[in-house]
Tab-separated table of C-alpha atoms in Angstrom:
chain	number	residue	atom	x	y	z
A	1	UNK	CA	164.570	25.416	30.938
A	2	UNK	CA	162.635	24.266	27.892
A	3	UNK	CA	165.620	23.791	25.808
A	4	UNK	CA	167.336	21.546	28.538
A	5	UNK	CA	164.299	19.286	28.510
A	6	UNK	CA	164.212	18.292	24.663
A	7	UNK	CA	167.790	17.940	24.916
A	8	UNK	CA	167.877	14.900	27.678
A	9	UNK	CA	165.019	13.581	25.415
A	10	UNK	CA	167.159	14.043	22.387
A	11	UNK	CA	169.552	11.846	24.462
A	12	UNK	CA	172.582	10.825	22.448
A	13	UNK	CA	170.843	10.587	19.215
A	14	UNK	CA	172.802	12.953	16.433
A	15	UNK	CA	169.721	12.709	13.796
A	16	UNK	CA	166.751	15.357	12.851
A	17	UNK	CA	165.899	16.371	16.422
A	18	UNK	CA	169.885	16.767	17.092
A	19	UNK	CA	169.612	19.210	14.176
A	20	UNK	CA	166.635	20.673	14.999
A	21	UNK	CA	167.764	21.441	18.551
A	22	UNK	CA	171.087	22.791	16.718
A	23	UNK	CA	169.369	25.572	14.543
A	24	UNK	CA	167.218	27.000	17.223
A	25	UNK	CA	168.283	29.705	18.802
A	26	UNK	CA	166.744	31.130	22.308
A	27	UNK	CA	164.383	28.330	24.575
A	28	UNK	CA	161.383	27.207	22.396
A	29	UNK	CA	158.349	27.697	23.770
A	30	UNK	CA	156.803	23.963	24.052
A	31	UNK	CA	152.821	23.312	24.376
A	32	UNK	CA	152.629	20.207	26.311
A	33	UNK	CA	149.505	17.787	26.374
A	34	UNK	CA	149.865	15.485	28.652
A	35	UNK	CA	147.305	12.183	27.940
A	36	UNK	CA	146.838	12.899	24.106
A	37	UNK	CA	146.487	9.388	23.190
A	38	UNK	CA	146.251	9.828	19.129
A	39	UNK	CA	144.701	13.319	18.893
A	40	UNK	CA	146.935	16.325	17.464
A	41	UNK	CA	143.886	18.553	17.313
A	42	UNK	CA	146.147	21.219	19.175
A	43	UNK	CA	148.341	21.087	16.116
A	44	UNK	CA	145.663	23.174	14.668
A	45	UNK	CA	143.671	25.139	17.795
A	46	UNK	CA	147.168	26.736	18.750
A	47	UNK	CA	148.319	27.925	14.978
A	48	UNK	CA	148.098	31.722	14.793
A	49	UNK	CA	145.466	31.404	12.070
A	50	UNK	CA	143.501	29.450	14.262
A	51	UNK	CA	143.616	32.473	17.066
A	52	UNK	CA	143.417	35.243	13.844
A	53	UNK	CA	140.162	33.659	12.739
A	54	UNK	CA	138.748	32.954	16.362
A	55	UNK	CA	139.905	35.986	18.153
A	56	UNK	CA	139.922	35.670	21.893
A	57	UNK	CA	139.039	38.590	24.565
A	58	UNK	CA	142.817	39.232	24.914
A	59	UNK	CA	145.578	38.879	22.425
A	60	UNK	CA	146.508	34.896	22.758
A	61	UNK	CA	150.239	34.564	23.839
A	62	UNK	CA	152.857	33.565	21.051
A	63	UNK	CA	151.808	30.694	19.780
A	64	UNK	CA	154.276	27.007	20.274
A	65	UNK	CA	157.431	26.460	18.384
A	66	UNK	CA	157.490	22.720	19.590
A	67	UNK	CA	154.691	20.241	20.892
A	68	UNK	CA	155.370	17.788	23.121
A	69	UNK	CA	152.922	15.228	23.397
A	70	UNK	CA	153.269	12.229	26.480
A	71	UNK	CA	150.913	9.222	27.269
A	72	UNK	CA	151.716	5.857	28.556
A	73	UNK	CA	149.763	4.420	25.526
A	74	UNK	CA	147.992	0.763	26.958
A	75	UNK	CA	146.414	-0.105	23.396
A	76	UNK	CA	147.797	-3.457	23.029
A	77	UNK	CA	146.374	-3.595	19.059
A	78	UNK	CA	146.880	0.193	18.083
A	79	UNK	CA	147.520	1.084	14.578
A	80	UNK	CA	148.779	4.692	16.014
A	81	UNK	CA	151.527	5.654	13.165
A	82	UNK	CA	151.879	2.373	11.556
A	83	UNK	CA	151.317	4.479	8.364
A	84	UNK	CA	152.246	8.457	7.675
A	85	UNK	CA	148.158	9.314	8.078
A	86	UNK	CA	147.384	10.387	11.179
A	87	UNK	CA	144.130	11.541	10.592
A	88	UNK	CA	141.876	12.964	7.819
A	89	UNK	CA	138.545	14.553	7.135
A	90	UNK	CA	136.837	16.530	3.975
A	91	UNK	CA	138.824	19.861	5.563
A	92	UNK	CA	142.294	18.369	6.806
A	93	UNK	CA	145.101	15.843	6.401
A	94	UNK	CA	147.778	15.668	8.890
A	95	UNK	CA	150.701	13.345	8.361
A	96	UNK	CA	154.069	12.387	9.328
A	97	UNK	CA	156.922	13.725	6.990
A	98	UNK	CA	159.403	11.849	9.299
A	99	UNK	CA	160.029	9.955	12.287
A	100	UNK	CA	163.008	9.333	14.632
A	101	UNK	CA	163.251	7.444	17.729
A	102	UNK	CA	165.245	8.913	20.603
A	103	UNK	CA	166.485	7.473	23.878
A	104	UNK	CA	164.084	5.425	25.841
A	105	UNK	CA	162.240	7.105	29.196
A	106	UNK	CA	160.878	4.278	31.346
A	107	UNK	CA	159.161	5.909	34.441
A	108	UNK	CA	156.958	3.937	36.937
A	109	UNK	CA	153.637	2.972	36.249
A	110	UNK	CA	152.129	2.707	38.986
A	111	UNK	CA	148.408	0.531	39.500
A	112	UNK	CA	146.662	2.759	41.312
A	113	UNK	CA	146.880	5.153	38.599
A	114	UNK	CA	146.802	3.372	35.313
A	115	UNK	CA	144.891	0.202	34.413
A	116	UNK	CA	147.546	-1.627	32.414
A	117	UNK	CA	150.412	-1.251	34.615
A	118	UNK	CA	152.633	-3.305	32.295
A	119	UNK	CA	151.774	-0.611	29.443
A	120	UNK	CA	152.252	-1.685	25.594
A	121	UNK	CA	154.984	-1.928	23.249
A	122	UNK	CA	155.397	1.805	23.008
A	123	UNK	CA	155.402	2.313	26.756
A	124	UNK	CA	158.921	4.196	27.589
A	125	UNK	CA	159.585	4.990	23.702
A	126	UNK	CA	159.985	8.348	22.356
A	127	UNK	CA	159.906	10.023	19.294
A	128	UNK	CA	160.666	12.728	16.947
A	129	UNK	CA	157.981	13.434	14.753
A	130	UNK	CA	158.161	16.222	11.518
A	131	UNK	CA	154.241	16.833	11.047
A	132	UNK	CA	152.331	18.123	8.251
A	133	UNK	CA	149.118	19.793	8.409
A	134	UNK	CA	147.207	20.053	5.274
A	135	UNK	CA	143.867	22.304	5.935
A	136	UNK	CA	141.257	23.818	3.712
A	137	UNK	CA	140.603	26.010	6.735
A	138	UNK	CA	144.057	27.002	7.988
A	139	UNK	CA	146.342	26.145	5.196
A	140	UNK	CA	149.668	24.220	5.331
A	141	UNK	CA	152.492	24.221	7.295
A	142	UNK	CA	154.679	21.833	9.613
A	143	UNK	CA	155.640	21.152	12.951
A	144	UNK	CA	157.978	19.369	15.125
A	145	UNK	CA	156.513	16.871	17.669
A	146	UNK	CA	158.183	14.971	20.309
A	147	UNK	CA	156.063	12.258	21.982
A	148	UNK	CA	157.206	10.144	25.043
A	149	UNK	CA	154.990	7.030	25.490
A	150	UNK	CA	155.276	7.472	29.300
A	151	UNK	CA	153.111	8.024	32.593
A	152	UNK	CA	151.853	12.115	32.721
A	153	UNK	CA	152.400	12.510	36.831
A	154	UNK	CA	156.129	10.794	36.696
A	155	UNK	CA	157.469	12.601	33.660
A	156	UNK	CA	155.942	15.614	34.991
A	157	UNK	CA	157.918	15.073	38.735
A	158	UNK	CA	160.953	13.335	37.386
A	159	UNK	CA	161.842	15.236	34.071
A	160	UNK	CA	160.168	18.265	34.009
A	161	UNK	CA	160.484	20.060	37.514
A	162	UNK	CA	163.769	18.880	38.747
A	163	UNK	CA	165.386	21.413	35.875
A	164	UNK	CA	162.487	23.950	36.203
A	165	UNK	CA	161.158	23.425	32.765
A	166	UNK	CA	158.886	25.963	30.966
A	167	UNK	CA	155.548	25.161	28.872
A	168	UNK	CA	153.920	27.727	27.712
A	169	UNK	CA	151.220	26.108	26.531
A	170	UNK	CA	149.525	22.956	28.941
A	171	UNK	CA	146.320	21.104	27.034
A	172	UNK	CA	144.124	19.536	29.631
A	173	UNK	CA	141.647	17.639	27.177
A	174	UNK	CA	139.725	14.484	28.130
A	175	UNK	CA	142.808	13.382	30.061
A	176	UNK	CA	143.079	10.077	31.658
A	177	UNK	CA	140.411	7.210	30.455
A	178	UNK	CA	139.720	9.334	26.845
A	179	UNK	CA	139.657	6.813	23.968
A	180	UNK	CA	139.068	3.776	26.278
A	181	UNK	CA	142.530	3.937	27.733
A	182	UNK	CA	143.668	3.421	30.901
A	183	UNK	CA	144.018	6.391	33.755
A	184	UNK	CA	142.524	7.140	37.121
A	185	UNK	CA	143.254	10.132	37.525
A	186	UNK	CA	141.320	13.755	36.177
A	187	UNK	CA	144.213	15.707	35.544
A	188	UNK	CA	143.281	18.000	38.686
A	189	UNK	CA	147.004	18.327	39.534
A	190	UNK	CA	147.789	19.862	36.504
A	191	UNK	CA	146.131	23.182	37.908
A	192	UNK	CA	149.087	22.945	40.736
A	193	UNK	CA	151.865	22.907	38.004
A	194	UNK	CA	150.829	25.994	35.605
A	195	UNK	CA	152.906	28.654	38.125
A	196	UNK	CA	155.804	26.323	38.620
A	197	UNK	CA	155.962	25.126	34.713
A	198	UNK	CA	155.861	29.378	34.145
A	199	UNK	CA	152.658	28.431	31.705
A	200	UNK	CA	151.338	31.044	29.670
A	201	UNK	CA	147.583	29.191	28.226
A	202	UNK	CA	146.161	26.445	29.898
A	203	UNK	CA	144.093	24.803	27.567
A	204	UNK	CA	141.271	23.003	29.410
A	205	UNK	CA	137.258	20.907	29.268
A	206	UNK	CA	137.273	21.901	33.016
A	207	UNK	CA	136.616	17.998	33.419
A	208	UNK	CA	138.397	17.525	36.639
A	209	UNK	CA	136.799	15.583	39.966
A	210	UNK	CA	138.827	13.925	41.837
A	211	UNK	CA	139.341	9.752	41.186
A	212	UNK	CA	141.351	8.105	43.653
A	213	UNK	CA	144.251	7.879	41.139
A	214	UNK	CA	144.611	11.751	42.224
A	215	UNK	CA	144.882	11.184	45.270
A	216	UNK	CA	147.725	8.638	44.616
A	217	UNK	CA	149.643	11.189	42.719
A	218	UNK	CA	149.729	13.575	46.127
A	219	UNK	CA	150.923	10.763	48.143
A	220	UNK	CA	153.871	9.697	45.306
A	221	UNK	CA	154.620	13.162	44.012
A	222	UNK	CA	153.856	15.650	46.720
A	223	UNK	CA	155.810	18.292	44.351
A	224	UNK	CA	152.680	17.828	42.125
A	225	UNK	CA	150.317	18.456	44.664
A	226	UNK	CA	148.615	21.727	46.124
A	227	UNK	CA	145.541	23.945	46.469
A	228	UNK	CA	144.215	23.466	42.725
A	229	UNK	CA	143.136	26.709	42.432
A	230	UNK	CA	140.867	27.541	39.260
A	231	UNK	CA	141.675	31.706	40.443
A	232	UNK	CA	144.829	31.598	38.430
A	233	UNK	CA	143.003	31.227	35.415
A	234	UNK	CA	141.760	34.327	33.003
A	235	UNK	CA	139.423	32.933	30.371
A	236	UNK	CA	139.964	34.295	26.781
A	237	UNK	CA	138.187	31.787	24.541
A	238	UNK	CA	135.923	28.784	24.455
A	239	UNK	CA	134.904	26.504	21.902
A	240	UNK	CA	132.556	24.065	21.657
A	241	UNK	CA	133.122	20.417	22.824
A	242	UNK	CA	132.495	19.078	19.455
A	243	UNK	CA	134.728	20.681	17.686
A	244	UNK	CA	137.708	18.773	19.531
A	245	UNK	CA	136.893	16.379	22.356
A	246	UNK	CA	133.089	15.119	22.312
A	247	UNK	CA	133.694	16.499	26.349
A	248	UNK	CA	132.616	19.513	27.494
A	249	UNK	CA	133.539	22.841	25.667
A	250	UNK	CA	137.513	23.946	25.655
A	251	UNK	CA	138.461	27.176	27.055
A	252	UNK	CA	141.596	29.202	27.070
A	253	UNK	CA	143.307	30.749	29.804
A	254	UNK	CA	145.756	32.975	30.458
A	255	UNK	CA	147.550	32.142	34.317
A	256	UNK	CA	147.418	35.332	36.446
A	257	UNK	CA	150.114	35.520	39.132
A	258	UNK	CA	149.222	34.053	42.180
């Protein structure tokens, strides 16, 4: 279940996620975006204002009450939340309100799937982040972030099946190489994962292939692997590539029982 999977991440800590994880009653439904690198664009594409102002074809599931964000993170010289500022424009601010680190997660990187195998300082960290979004568009409001600095594919097969974890929300946005960072694989597998993480919205630039890296993931993590079948997916909105990943345009989709 979702709940079971932010608590092992939570580990032993007993600070703001402990409490967090405390006051919330039921599962939370988690949007997961796997490769984000530095971009919390989804912060503000799956608000309900966001879907109120942008209506889709159907009514767009409820939206996240937790994002988890996870990425291996190579960049040797990153500034990435040495200061509260994430990012800012002339329509929105989004900062960090506060931070906590939580237990470690190392997972394998493996070569033939990343190109800095020995990762970065913040490869196997995690976090708790309390995030602020300030926009002239959307207005304010907060939300809680967890981001483990870790390979997608392992975390995925090692954390997140084994104790049938639920997403309801999976972003598939320039995954892999996207800021000049270090991945050989498209993201492809994701497609096999939607049914068995019980996804509502897939989030996704359609930018799939196949690199070798993909291939890699079959032979490591057959669980991962399977037919990749675009047929599960119901479109219900698309934007335009500019207005998040420079990419291809971003579409949503609702997973149809397969």
């Amino acid at each position: 279940m979702s709940k079971e999977l932010l608590i092992n991440l939570n580990g032993n800590k007993k600070g703001l996620f402990h409490k967090w994880l405390n006051n919330f009653d039921g599962d939370p439904r988690i949007a997961w975006y796997p490769s984000s690198g530095t971009d919390f664009r989804d912060l503000m594409y799956l608000h309900s204002e966001f879907a109120k102002q942008n209506p889709a074809s159907q009514p767009d599931p409820q939206e996240p009450d937790i994002f988890l964000h996870t990425d291996y993170f190579p960049w040797k010289r990153s500034k990435f939340l040495d200061t509260p500022e994430i990012y800012r424009d002339d329509r929105t601010r989004i900062t960090v309100k506060a931070i906590e680190e939580l237990d470690r997660c190392d997972l394998t990187l493996d070569d033939q799937l990343v190109d800095s195998p020995k990762g970065s300082v913040a490869t196997g960290r995690v976090i708790f982040l309390e995030v602020e979004v300030s926009s002239t568009v959307l207005g304010n409001y907060s939300y809680p972030v967890v981001y483990a600095f870790v390979d997608n594919a392992s975390f995925c097969a090692k954390k997140m099946l084994p104790i049938n974890a639920r997403c309801s929300h999976i972003v598939h946005v320039r995954f892999g190489g996207g800021l000049g960072g270090g991945g050989k694989s498209t993201g492809v597998w994701l497609l096999n994962v939607l049914q068995k993480l019980h996804c509502d919205v897939f989030i996704t630039d359609s930018k799939y292939g196949h690199g070798h890296g993909d291939e890699r993931i079959n032979e490591l993590y057959p669980e991962l692997s399977g037919s990749e079948d675009e047929g599960q997916l119901e479109q219900i909105r698309e934007i335009a590539g500019e207005r998040w990943s420079e990419h291809g345009d971003v579409s949503w989709n609702l997973i149809k029982s397969v």
